[in-house]
């Protein structure tokens, strides 16, 4: 686990923390500064070569150069070099003001070398309160990765007062290591370190009884069947997909007990359902889906330490009031940021013109896209709101654009008028200009797939499913055979959702937060990717799915241009 690189660098360069000797020779200063620049550029091997001559004990730059050399070596996965340099730093400069950071870095290196005993001992030496939170996070991260029970039991014996070690071992017990003879051990850990009894003892007491999941969805069973069937077909499809996942998991030996509750927009019903005694025995709650019940769901999740998943919303506010509430979908903010990142990394020059509708979702999408593109170093040449209900004004907005030195065009509108005008603008240009937009353009009848294929159009496709893949064909056949109708997008989502979270609970146990961090981003059964981490080192997962497929037509077939690598 590498801490945020810039956080490391900033900590070492704080004024007064590592004051550079005024008497340093000029060539040493040049070499030192070159090494830092190479480190900032993540050219780690070159940074090591530049800094190495400065690490001799008599050199006035030795402590700082040694630290930066080791940091570069860690990032270059040269763990032996990093270890040796940090040990030398400790021996030659024990009173150096930056020693707590060096101790933290050495612990990181030792963890990477699977020397858990020495790594924990090194972290105990850190007295800096500023580093305590980071040190605790480092321990949690690597202990969660340790899967050898004998080694873990030894660490527990050597560190009997370390709550993080105790809690990590308790997590391992309830995540699959638990045996009947472990009951006393787990109870002692809970009592000694004041761990959550509901979280640990509840799980162990019903070990072997299967995963319990509640689905709180608006089935509307008390309404006219004909009306509710038409209005709530999406719920029926979602649940049908979940039931099919339950069957598939059973064939893999994973027992999932799925309990359904009829919960719609009425907050009184949501409150009554969440107050049922059996709800406190669930491993996971899916729903309610409506924002009106979000505060109730967040309160339930926090009070009982039971994760709650909103299966359909893209509104991140729903998940903000509890650490235990997550979105299955990617939020609008995440979709916009991921799209902006793809555009910045793949289109040149790093400039964009953005047009967007006045609807709340479109303005929000455009705002996040613009902010993130600028934060990456890009420039926004134009940022225009359009109203596709006014055809002539919309046409004028497109024809008046100055696309000189523009790297790409971004249009956040699913309206036919905007799409047609954008296509007309692009088709009149001698060279192709990349355009990024919603995948709903693929459903606009006034534009053919051939026209879209002829241009360089990239589609933000958060719910993309490859209809030609063997897994999708298998699912479609099974779903059609069981329900006598083809699966909708909601059916795919229901299957993927239950299959994904059930596997995490089976593999990692009841601590879904740690499971989401440990599992990272990887392909689903039907989805191109699912994950709640974004590539940065963190002990806490994000609140929504961080993988957003970007698609493009090639020979009239949609392809994913940013696939996951797992």
Coordinates of C-alpha atoms in Angstrom, one line a residue:
X1 CA 0.0 0.0 0.0
X2 CA 1.6 3.3 -1.1
X3 CA 0.3 6.3 0.7
X4 CA -0.7 9.2 -1.5
X5 CA 2.6 10.2 -3.2
X6 CA 2.0 14.0 -2.9
X7 CA 1.0 13.7 0.8
X8 CA 4.4 12.0 1.4
X9 CA 6.3 14.7 -0.4
X10 CA 4.4 17.5 1.2
X11 CA 5.1 16.1 4.7
X12 CA 8.8 16.0 4.1
X13 CA 9.0 19.5 2.6
X14 CA 7.1 21.3 5.3
X15 CA 9.0 24.3 6.4
X16 CA 11.1 23.7 9.5
X17 CA 10.5 19.9 9.4
X18 CA 13.5 19.2 7.2
X19 CA 15.5 22.4 7.0
X20 CA 18.2 22.1 4.3
X21 CA 21.8 22.9 5.3
X22 CA 22.8 26.3 4.1
X23 CA 26.4 25.2 3.6
X24 CA 25.6 22.4 1.1
X25 CA 27.7 22.5 -2.0
X26 CA 26.0 23.7 -5.1
X27 CA 26.4 20.4 -7.0
X28 CA 24.8 18.5 -4.2
X29 CA 21.9 21.0 -4.2
X30 CA 21.4 20.5 -7.9
X31 CA 21.5 16.8 -7.6
X32 CA 19.0 16.8 -4.7
X33 CA 16.6 19.1 -6.5
X34 CA 16.8 16.9 -9.6
X35 CA 16.1 13.8 -7.5
X36 CA 12.9 15.5 -6.1
X37 CA 11.7 16.5 -9.6
X38 CA 12.2 13.0 -10.9
X39 CA 10.3 11.6 -7.9
X40 CA 7.5 14.1 -8.6
X41 CA 7.4 12.9 -12.2
X42 CA 7.3 9.3 -10.9
X43 CA 10.5 8.4 -12.7
X44 CA 11.6 6.3 -9.8
X45 CA 14.7 4.5 -11.1
X46 CA 16.2 7.8 -12.3
X47 CA 15.4 9.4 -8.9
X48 CA 17.2 6.6 -7.1
X49 CA 20.3 7.0 -9.3
X50 CA 20.3 10.8 -8.8
X51 CA 19.9 10.6 -5.0
X52 CA 22.2 7.7 -4.2
X53 CA 25.5 9.7 -4.1
X54 CA 23.9 12.1 -1.5
X55 CA 23.1 9.3 1.0
X56 CA 26.6 9.0 2.5
X57 CA 26.7 9.8 6.2
X58 CA 28.9 12.9 5.8
X59 CA 26.8 14.5 3.2
X60 CA 24.6 17.4 4.6
X61 CA 21.7 16.2 2.4
X62 CA 22.0 12.6 3.6
X63 CA 18.8 12.3 5.7
X64 CA 16.5 13.8 3.2
X65 CA 18.1 12.1 0.2
X66 CA 17.9 8.7 2.0
X67 CA 14.3 9.1 2.7
X68 CA 13.4 10.2 -0.8
X69 CA 15.6 7.3 -2.2
X70 CA 13.6 4.8 -0.1
X71 CA 10.3 6.3 -1.2
X72 CA 11.3 6.0 -4.8
X73 CA 12.5 2.4 -4.3
X74 CA 9.2 1.5 -2.7
X75 CA 7.2 2.9 -5.6
X76 CA 9.6 1.1 -8.0
X77 CA 8.9 -2.2 -6.0
X78 CA 12.6 -2.4 -5.1
X79 CA 11.8 -3.4 -1.6
X80 CA 15.3 -4.6 -0.6
X81 CA 16.9 -1.3 -1.6
X82 CA 14.2 0.6 0.3
X83 CA 14.6 -1.5 3.4
X84 CA 18.4 -1.2 3.4
X85 CA 18.4 2.6 2.9
X86 CA 15.8 3.2 5.7
X87 CA 17.8 1.0 8.1
X88 CA 20.9 3.0 7.3
X89 CA 19.0 6.2 7.8
X90 CA 17.9 5.1 11.3
X91 CA 21.4 4.1 12.3
X92 CA 23.2 7.2 11.0
X93 CA 20.6 9.9 11.8
X94 CA 18.5 8.7 14.8
X95 CA 17.7 12.3 15.8
X96 CA 16.5 13.5 12.4
X97 CA 13.3 15.4 12.6
X98 CA 11.6 13.5 9.9
X99 CA 12.2 10.1 11.6
X100 CA 8.4 9.4 12.2
X101 CA 7.8 9.5 8.4
X102 CA 10.8 7.3 7.9
X103 CA 9.5 4.8 10.5
X104 CA 6.1 4.8 8.7
X105 CA 7.8 4.3 5.3
X106 CA 9.9 1.4 6.7
X107 CA 6.7 -0.3 8.1
X108 CA 5.1 0.0 4.7
X109 CA 8.2 -1.7 3.1
X110 CA 8.2 -4.4 5.8
X111 CA 4.5 -5.1 5.2
X112 CA 5.2 -5.3 1.5
X113 CA 7.9 -7.9 2.2
X114 CA 5.4 -9.9 4.4
X115 CA 7.4 -9.2 7.5
X116 CA 4.3 -8.3 9.6
X117 CA 5.9 -8.8 13.0
X118 CA 8.7 -6.2 12.3
X119 CA 6.2 -3.9 10.5
X120 CA 4.0 -3.7 13.6
X121 CA 7.0 -3.2 15.8
X122 CA 8.1 -0.3 13.7
X123 CA 4.7 1.4 13.8
X124 CA 4.7 1.1 17.6
X125 CA 7.8 3.4 17.6
X126 CA 5.9 6.3 16.0
X127 CA 5.0 8.9 18.6
X128 CA 3.7 11.5 16.2
X129 CA 0.0 12.1 16.6
X130 CA -0.2 13.5 13.1
X131 CA 0.7 10.1 11.7
X132 CA -1.4 7.9 14.1
X133 CA -4.4 7.8 11.8
X134 CA -2.3 6.9 8.8
X135 CA -0.4 4.2 10.8
X136 CA -3.7 2.7 11.9
X137 CA -4.9 2.6 8.3
X138 CA -1.7 1.0 7.2
X139 CA -2.2 -1.8 9.7
X140 CA -5.8 -2.4 8.8
X141 CA -4.9 -2.6 5.1
X142 CA -2.2 -5.2 5.4
X143 CA -3.8 -7.2 8.2
X144 CA -6.9 -7.6 6.0
X145 CA -4.7 -9.1 3.3
X146 CA -3.1 -11.6 5.6
X147 CA -4.7 -15.0 5.1
X148 CA -2.4 -17.3 7.1
X149 CA -4.1 -18.1 10.4
X150 CA -1.0 -19.3 12.2
X151 CA 0.8 -16.1 11.4
X152 CA -2.2 -14.0 12.5
X153 CA -2.5 -15.9 15.8
X154 CA 1.2 -15.2 16.5
X155 CA 0.7 -11.5 15.8
X156 CA -2.2 -11.5 18.2
X157 CA 0.0 -13.0 20.9
X158 CA 2.8 -10.5 20.4
X159 CA 0.4 -7.5 20.3
X160 CA -2.3 -8.3 22.9
X161 CA -3.1 -4.6 23.5
X162 CA -3.4 -3.7 19.9
X163 CA -7.1 -3.1 19.2
X164 CA -6.6 -3.0 15.4
X165 CA -4.8 -6.4 15.4
X166 CA -7.6 -7.8 17.6
X167 CA -10.4 -6.4 15.4
X168 CA -8.7 -7.6 12.2
X169 CA -8.5 -11.1 13.7
X170 CA -12.1 -10.9 14.8
X171 CA -13.0 -9.9 11.2
X172 CA -11.2 -12.9 9.9
X173 CA -13.1 -15.2 12.3
X174 CA -16.5 -14.0 11.3
X175 CA -15.4 -13.9 7.6
X176 CA -14.8 -17.6 7.4
X177 CA -12.2 -18.7 9.9
X178 CA -14.7 -19.3 12.7
X179 CA -14.9 -22.7 14.3
X180 CA -17.0 -23.7 17.3
X181 CA -13.9 -23.7 19.6
X182 CA -13.3 -20.1 18.6
X183 CA -16.4 -18.9 20.5
X184 CA -14.4 -18.1 23.7
X185 CA -11.6 -16.4 21.8
X186 CA -14.0 -14.1 19.9
X187 CA -16.0 -13.3 23.1
X188 CA -12.7 -12.3 24.9
X189 CA -11.6 -10.1 22.0
X190 CA -15.0 -8.3 21.9
X191 CA -14.9 -7.8 25.7
X192 CA -11.2 -6.8 26.0
X193 CA -11.2 -4.3 23.2
X194 CA -14.8 -3.2 23.4
X195 CA -15.7 -4.4 19.9
X196 CA -19.2 -4.2 18.5
X197 CA -21.0 -7.2 20.0
X198 CA -23.9 -7.1 17.5
X199 CA -21.4 -7.2 14.6
X200 CA -19.1 -10.0 15.8
X201 CA -21.1 -12.2 18.2
X202 CA -24.3 -12.1 16.1
X203 CA -22.4 -13.3 13.0
X204 CA -20.7 -16.1 14.9
X205 CA -23.8 -17.3 16.6
X206 CA -25.5 -18.0 13.3
X207 CA -22.5 -19.3 11.4
X208 CA -23.5 -21.7 8.8
X209 CA -27.0 -20.5 8.4
X210 CA -26.5 -18.8 5.1
X211 CA -26.4 -15.1 4.0
X212 CA -29.6 -13.2 5.0
X213 CA -30.6 -10.4 2.6
X214 CA -33.7 -8.2 2.8
X215 CA -35.2 -6.6 -0.4
X216 CA -37.3 -3.5 0.5
X217 CA -38.9 -2.8 -2.9
X218 CA -42.2 -1.1 -4.0
X219 CA -44.0 -4.2 -5.1
X220 CA -47.3 -2.4 -4.4
X221 CA -49.1 -5.6 -3.5
X222 CA -52.1 -3.7 -2.1
X223 CA -53.0 -2.0 -5.4
X224 CA -54.9 -3.1 -8.5
X225 CA -52.8 -5.9 -10.1
X226 CA -53.2 -4.6 -13.6
X227 CA -52.1 -1.0 -12.7
X228 CA -49.3 -2.0 -10.4
X229 CA -48.0 -4.6 -13.0
X230 CA -47.6 -1.9 -15.6
X231 CA -46.3 0.8 -13.3
X232 CA -43.9 -1.4 -11.4
X233 CA -42.6 -3.7 -14.0
X234 CA -39.1 -2.5 -13.3
X235 CA -39.4 -3.7 -9.7
X236 CA -40.6 -7.1 -10.9
X237 CA -37.7 -7.4 -13.3
X238 CA -35.2 -6.3 -10.7
X239 CA -36.5 -8.9 -8.2
X240 CA -36.7 -11.6 -10.9
X241 CA -33.0 -11.0 -11.7
X242 CA -32.2 -11.3 -7.9
X243 CA -34.1 -14.6 -7.7
X244 CA -32.1 -16.0 -10.6
X245 CA -28.9 -14.9 -8.9
X246 CA -30.0 -16.7 -5.8
X247 CA -30.5 -19.9 -7.7
X248 CA -27.1 -19.6 -9.4
X249 CA -25.4 -18.9 -6.1
X250 CA -27.0 -22.0 -4.6
X251 CA -25.5 -24.1 -7.4
X252 CA -22.1 -22.7 -6.4
X253 CA -22.7 -23.7 -2.8
X254 CA -23.5 -20.2 -1.5
X255 CA -26.8 -20.2 0.5
X256 CA -28.6 -16.9 0.2
X257 CA -31.8 -16.4 2.2
X258 CA -33.7 -13.6 0.3
X259 CA -36.6 -11.9 2.1
X260 CA -38.9 -9.5 0.3
X261 CA -40.8 -6.5 1.9
X262 CA -43.2 -4.2 0.1
X263 CA -41.9 -0.7 0.8
X264 CA -42.8 2.2 -1.5
X265 CA -42.8 6.0 -1.1
X266 CA -44.7 5.8 2.2
X267 CA -42.1 6.6 4.9
X268 CA -44.4 5.1 7.6
X269 CA -44.2 1.7 5.9
X270 CA -40.4 2.0 5.6
X271 CA -40.1 3.0 9.2
X272 CA -42.3 0.1 10.3
X273 CA -40.4 -2.4 8.2
X274 CA -37.0 -1.4 9.3
X275 CA -38.1 -1.6 13.0
X276 CA -39.0 -5.3 12.6
X277 CA -36.9 -7.5 14.9
X278 CA -35.8 -9.8 12.0
X279 CA -34.2 -6.8 10.2
X280 CA -31.5 -6.7 12.8
X281 CA -30.4 -10.2 11.8
X282 CA -29.8 -9.3 8.1
X283 CA -26.4 -9.3 6.6
X284 CA -27.5 -6.8 3.9
X285 CA -30.5 -4.7 3.1
X286 CA -31.3 -3.7 -0.5
X287 CA -33.6 -0.7 -0.7
X288 CA -35.7 1.3 0.0
X289 CA -35.3 2.9 -3.4
X290 CA -36.9 6.3 -2.9
X291 CA -35.1 9.3 -1.5
X292 CA -37.9 10.0 1.0
X293 CA -36.9 6.9 3.0
X294 CA -33.1 7.5 2.7
X295 CA -32.8 9.1 6.2
X296 CA -34.6 6.1 7.8
X297 CA -32.3 3.7 5.9
X298 CA -29.2 5.6 7.0
X299 CA -30.3 5.6 10.6
X300 CA -31.0 1.9 10.5
X301 CA -27.6 1.1 8.9
X302 CA -25.7 3.2 11.5
X303 CA -27.5 1.9 14.5
X304 CA -27.3 -1.8 13.6
X305 CA -24.1 -1.7 11.6
X306 CA -25.8 -3.4 8.7
X307 CA -25.0 -2.2 5.1
X308 CA -27.8 -0.8 3.0
X309 CA -27.7 -0.7 -0.8
X310 CA -29.8 1.6 -2.9
X311 CA -30.2 -0.4 -6.1
X312 CA -31.3 2.3 -8.6
X313 CA -30.5 5.9 -7.6
X314 CA -27.6 7.9 -9.1
X315 CA -28.0 10.5 -6.4
X316 CA -25.0 10.4 -4.0
X317 CA -26.8 12.4 -1.4
X318 CA -28.8 9.2 -0.5
X319 CA -25.6 7.6 0.8
X320 CA -24.1 10.6 2.7
X321 CA -25.7 10.2 6.1
X322 CA -24.1 6.8 7.0
X323 CA -20.9 5.0 6.4
X324 CA -22.9 1.8 5.8
X325 CA -25.0 3.1 2.9
X326 CA -23.9 2.5 -0.7
X327 CA -25.2 3.0 -4.2
X328 CA -25.1 0.0 -6.6
X329 CA -25.1 2.4 -9.6
X330 CA -22.4 5.0 -10.4
X331 CA -23.5 8.4 -9.3
X332 CA -23.8 11.3 -11.7
X333 CA -20.7 12.8 -10.1
X334 CA -18.7 9.7 -10.7
X335 CA -19.9 9.2 -14.2
X336 CA -18.9 12.8 -15.1
X337 CA -15.5 12.5 -13.4
X338 CA -14.6 9.2 -15.1
X339 CA -15.7 10.5 -18.5
X340 CA -13.6 13.7 -18.0
X341 CA -10.6 11.6 -17.0
X342 CA -11.0 9.4 -20.1
X343 CA -11.3 12.5 -22.3
X344 CA -8.3 14.2 -20.7
X345 CA -6.1 11.1 -21.0
X346 CA -7.1 10.3 -24.6
X347 CA -7.9 13.5 -26.5
X348 CA -5.5 16.2 -27.6
X349 CA -5.2 19.1 -27.3
X350 CA -6.5 19.1 -23.7
X351 CA -9.3 21.5 -24.4
X352 CA -13.1 21.1 -24.5
X353 CA -16.3 22.9 -25.5
X354 CA -19.2 21.8 -23.3
X355 CA -22.9 22.2 -24.1
X356 CA -25.6 21.0 -21.7
X357 CA -29.4 21.1 -21.2
X358 CA -31.0 23.1 -18.4
X359 CA -32.4 20.0 -16.6
X360 CA -31.0 19.4 -13.1
X361 CA -29.3 16.1 -14.0
X362 CA -27.6 17.7 -17.1
X363 CA -26.4 20.8 -15.4
X364 CA -25.0 18.7 -12.5
X365 CA -23.3 16.3 -15.0
X366 CA -21.8 19.3 -16.9
X367 CA -20.6 21.0 -13.7
X368 CA -18.8 17.9 -12.4
X369 CA -17.3 17.2 -15.8
X370 CA -16.0 20.8 -16.1
X371 CA -14.6 20.9 -12.6
X372 CA -12.7 17.6 -13.0
X373 CA -11.4 18.3 -16.5
X374 CA -9.9 21.6 -15.2
X375 CA -8.5 19.9 -12.1
X376 CA -6.6 17.5 -14.3
X377 CA -5.0 20.4 -16.2
X378 CA -7.5 20.8 -19.1
X379 CA -9.0 24.0 -20.4
X380 CA -12.7 24.7 -21.1
X381 CA -13.0 26.9 -24.1
X382 CA -16.8 27.3 -24.0
X383 CA -19.5 26.3 -21.5
X384 CA -23.0 26.8 -22.8
X385 CA -26.5 26.0 -21.6
X386 CA -29.0 25.0 -24.4
X387 CA -32.7 24.5 -24.5
X388 CA -33.6 21.9 -27.1
X389 CA -37.2 22.9 -26.9
X390 CA -36.2 26.0 -28.8
X391 CA -35.0 24.5 -32.1
X392 CA -33.7 27.6 -33.8
X393 CA -31.8 28.8 -30.7
X394 CA -30.2 25.3 -30.3
X395 CA -29.1 25.2 -33.9
X396 CA -27.6 28.7 -33.6
X397 CA -25.7 27.6 -30.4
X398 CA -24.0 24.8 -32.4
X399 CA -23.3 26.7 -35.6
X400 CA -21.8 29.6 -33.7
X401 CA -19.2 27.4 -31.9
X402 CA -15.5 28.2 -32.5
X403 CA -13.9 24.8 -32.6
X404 CA -10.4 26.0 -33.3
X405 CA -7.8 24.1 -31.2
X406 CA -10.5 22.1 -29.5
X407 CA -9.5 18.6 -28.4
X408 CA -13.1 17.3 -28.0
X409 CA -16.7 18.3 -27.7
X410 CA -18.9 17.3 -24.8
X411 CA -22.7 17.4 -25.1
X412 CA -24.8 16.5 -22.1
X413 CA -28.3 16.3 -23.6
X414 CA -30.4 13.3 -24.5
X415 CA -32.7 15.4 -26.7
X416 CA -33.0 14.7 -30.4
X417 CA -32.6 18.3 -31.3
X418 CA -29.2 18.6 -29.6
X419 CA -28.0 15.3 -31.0
X420 CA -29.0 16.1 -34.6
X421 CA -27.4 19.5 -34.5
X422 CA -24.2 18.1 -33.0
X423 CA -24.0 15.4 -35.7
X424 CA -24.6 18.1 -38.4
X425 CA -21.8 20.1 -37.0
X426 CA -19.4 17.2 -37.0
X427 CA -20.3 15.9 -40.4
X428 CA -19.5 19.3 -41.9
X429 CA -15.9 19.3 -40.7
X430 CA -13.0 18.0 -42.8
X431 CA -11.4 16.1 -39.9
X432 CA -13.1 14.1 -37.2
X433 CA -13.5 15.7 -33.8
X434 CA -14.1 13.4 -30.7
X435 CA -17.5 14.0 -29.0
X436 CA -18.5 12.5 -25.6
X437 CA -22.1 12.2 -24.6
X438 CA -24.8 9.9 -23.1
X439 CA -25.4 6.5 -24.5
X440 CA -29.1 7.5 -24.9
X441 CA -28.1 8.9 -28.3
X442 CA -28.0 5.3 -29.5
X443 CA -31.8 5.2 -29.1
X444 CA -32.5 8.4 -31.1
X445 CA -34.3 7.1 -34.2
X446 CA -33.5 10.2 -36.3
X447 CA -29.7 9.3 -36.2
X448 CA -28.6 6.0 -37.6
X449 CA -26.0 3.8 -36.1
X450 CA -24.0 4.2 -39.3
X451 CA -23.9 8.0 -38.8
X452 CA -22.7 7.6 -35.3
X453 CA -20.1 5.0 -36.4
X454 CA -18.8 7.4 -39.1
X455 CA -17.9 10.0 -36.4
X456 CA -15.7 9.7 -33.3
X457 CA -18.5 9.5 -30.8
X458 CA -17.9 8.2 -27.3
X459 CA -20.8 7.1 -25.1
X460 CA -21.0 7.2 -21.3
X461 CA -22.6 3.8 -20.7
X462 CA -22.9 3.1 -16.9
X463 CA -25.3 0.1 -17.5
X464 CA -23.6 -1.4 -20.5
X465 CA -24.0 -5.1 -20.9
X466 CA -22.3 -6.9 -23.8
X467 CA -25.3 -8.7 -25.4
X468 CA -23.0 -10.9 -27.4
X469 CA -21.0 -12.4 -24.5
X470 CA -21.4 -16.0 -23.5
X471 CA -22.4 -15.0 -19.9
X472 CA -25.1 -12.7 -21.2
X473 CA -26.4 -15.4 -23.6
X474 CA -26.5 -17.8 -20.7
X475 CA -28.4 -15.4 -18.5
X476 CA -30.9 -14.5 -21.3
X477 CA -31.7 -18.1 -22.0
X478 CA -32.2 -19.0 -18.3
X479 CA -34.3 -15.8 -17.6
X480 CA -36.5 -16.4 -20.7
X481 CA -37.0 -20.0 -19.8
X482 CA -38.1 -19.2 -16.3
X483 CA -40.2 -16.1 -16.8
X484 CA -41.3 -16.4 -20.5
X485 CA -40.0 -12.9 -21.4
X486 CA -36.6 -11.4 -22.3
X487 CA -34.7 -9.7 -19.5
X488 CA -34.7 -5.9 -19.2
X489 CA -31.9 -3.7 -18.0
X490 CA -33.4 -4.0 -14.5
X491 CA -33.2 -7.8 -14.6
X492 CA -29.5 -7.7 -15.5
X493 CA -29.0 -5.2 -12.6
X494 CA -30.9 -7.4 -10.1
X495 CA -28.9 -10.5 -11.0
X496 CA -25.5 -8.7 -10.9
X497 CA -26.3 -6.9 -7.7
X498 CA -27.3 -9.9 -5.6
X499 CA -24.5 -12.0 -7.1
X500 CA -21.8 -9.4 -6.4
X501 CA -22.7 -8.6 -2.8
X502 CA -23.4 -12.2 -1.9
X503 CA -20.0 -13.2 -3.1
X504 CA -18.4 -10.5 -1.1
X505 CA -20.3 -11.4 2.1
X506 CA -19.4 -15.1 1.5
X507 CA -15.7 -14.3 0.9
X508 CA -15.1 -11.6 3.4
X509 CA -17.9 -11.9 6.0
X510 CA -20.1 -9.2 7.4
X511 CA -17.7 -6.3 7.1
X512 CA -18.8 -5.0 3.7
X513 CA -16.6 -1.9 3.9
X514 CA -13.4 -3.9 4.2
X515 CA -14.7 -6.3 1.5
X516 CA -15.3 -3.5 -1.0
X517 CA -11.7 -2.1 -0.4
X518 CA -10.1 -5.6 -0.6
X519 CA -11.9 -6.7 -3.8
X520 CA -11.1 -3.5 -5.8
X521 CA -12.6 -3.0 -9.3
X522 CA -13.1 -6.2 -11.3
X523 CA -15.5 -7.5 -14.0
X524 CA -18.9 -8.7 -13.0
X525 CA -20.8 -11.7 -14.4
X526 CA -22.8 -9.4 -16.8
X527 CA -21.4 -6.0 -16.1
X528 CA -18.1 -4.8 -17.5
X529 CA -16.8 -3.8 -14.1
X530 CA -17.9 -3.2 -10.5
X531 CA -15.8 -1.7 -7.7
X532 CA -15.8 0.9 -4.9
X533 CA -12.1 2.0 -5.1
X534 CA -10.6 4.4 -7.6
X535 CA -7.0 3.4 -7.7
X536 CA -5.8 5.4 -4.7
X537 CA -4.6 3.8 -1.5
X538 CA -7.5 4.1 1.0
X539 CA -8.9 2.1 3.9
X540 CA -12.4 3.3 3.1
X541 CA -14.5 2.4 0.0
X542 CA -16.2 5.0 -2.1
X543 CA -20.0 5.3 -1.8
X544 CA -20.8 4.2 -5.4
X545 CA -19.6 2.1 -8.2
X546 CA -16.4 3.7 -9.5
X547 CA -16.2 1.9 -12.9
X548 CA -18.1 3.6 -15.7
X549 CA -17.8 2.0 -19.2
X550 CA -17.1 4.3 -22.1
X551 CA -18.2 2.8 -25.3
X552 CA -17.8 3.5 -29.0
X553 CA -19.2 2.1 -32.2
X554 CA -16.8 0.1 -34.4
X555 CA -18.2 -1.5 -37.5
X556 CA -21.7 -1.0 -36.0
X557 CA -20.7 -2.9 -32.8
X558 CA -20.4 -1.2 -29.4
X559 CA -17.0 -1.8 -27.8
X560 CA -15.7 -0.7 -24.4
X561 CA -12.7 1.6 -24.8
X562 CA -11.8 1.6 -21.1
X563 CA -12.0 -2.1 -20.0
X564 CA -11.1 -3.2 -16.6
X565 CA -7.9 -5.2 -16.1
X566 CA -8.1 -7.9 -13.4

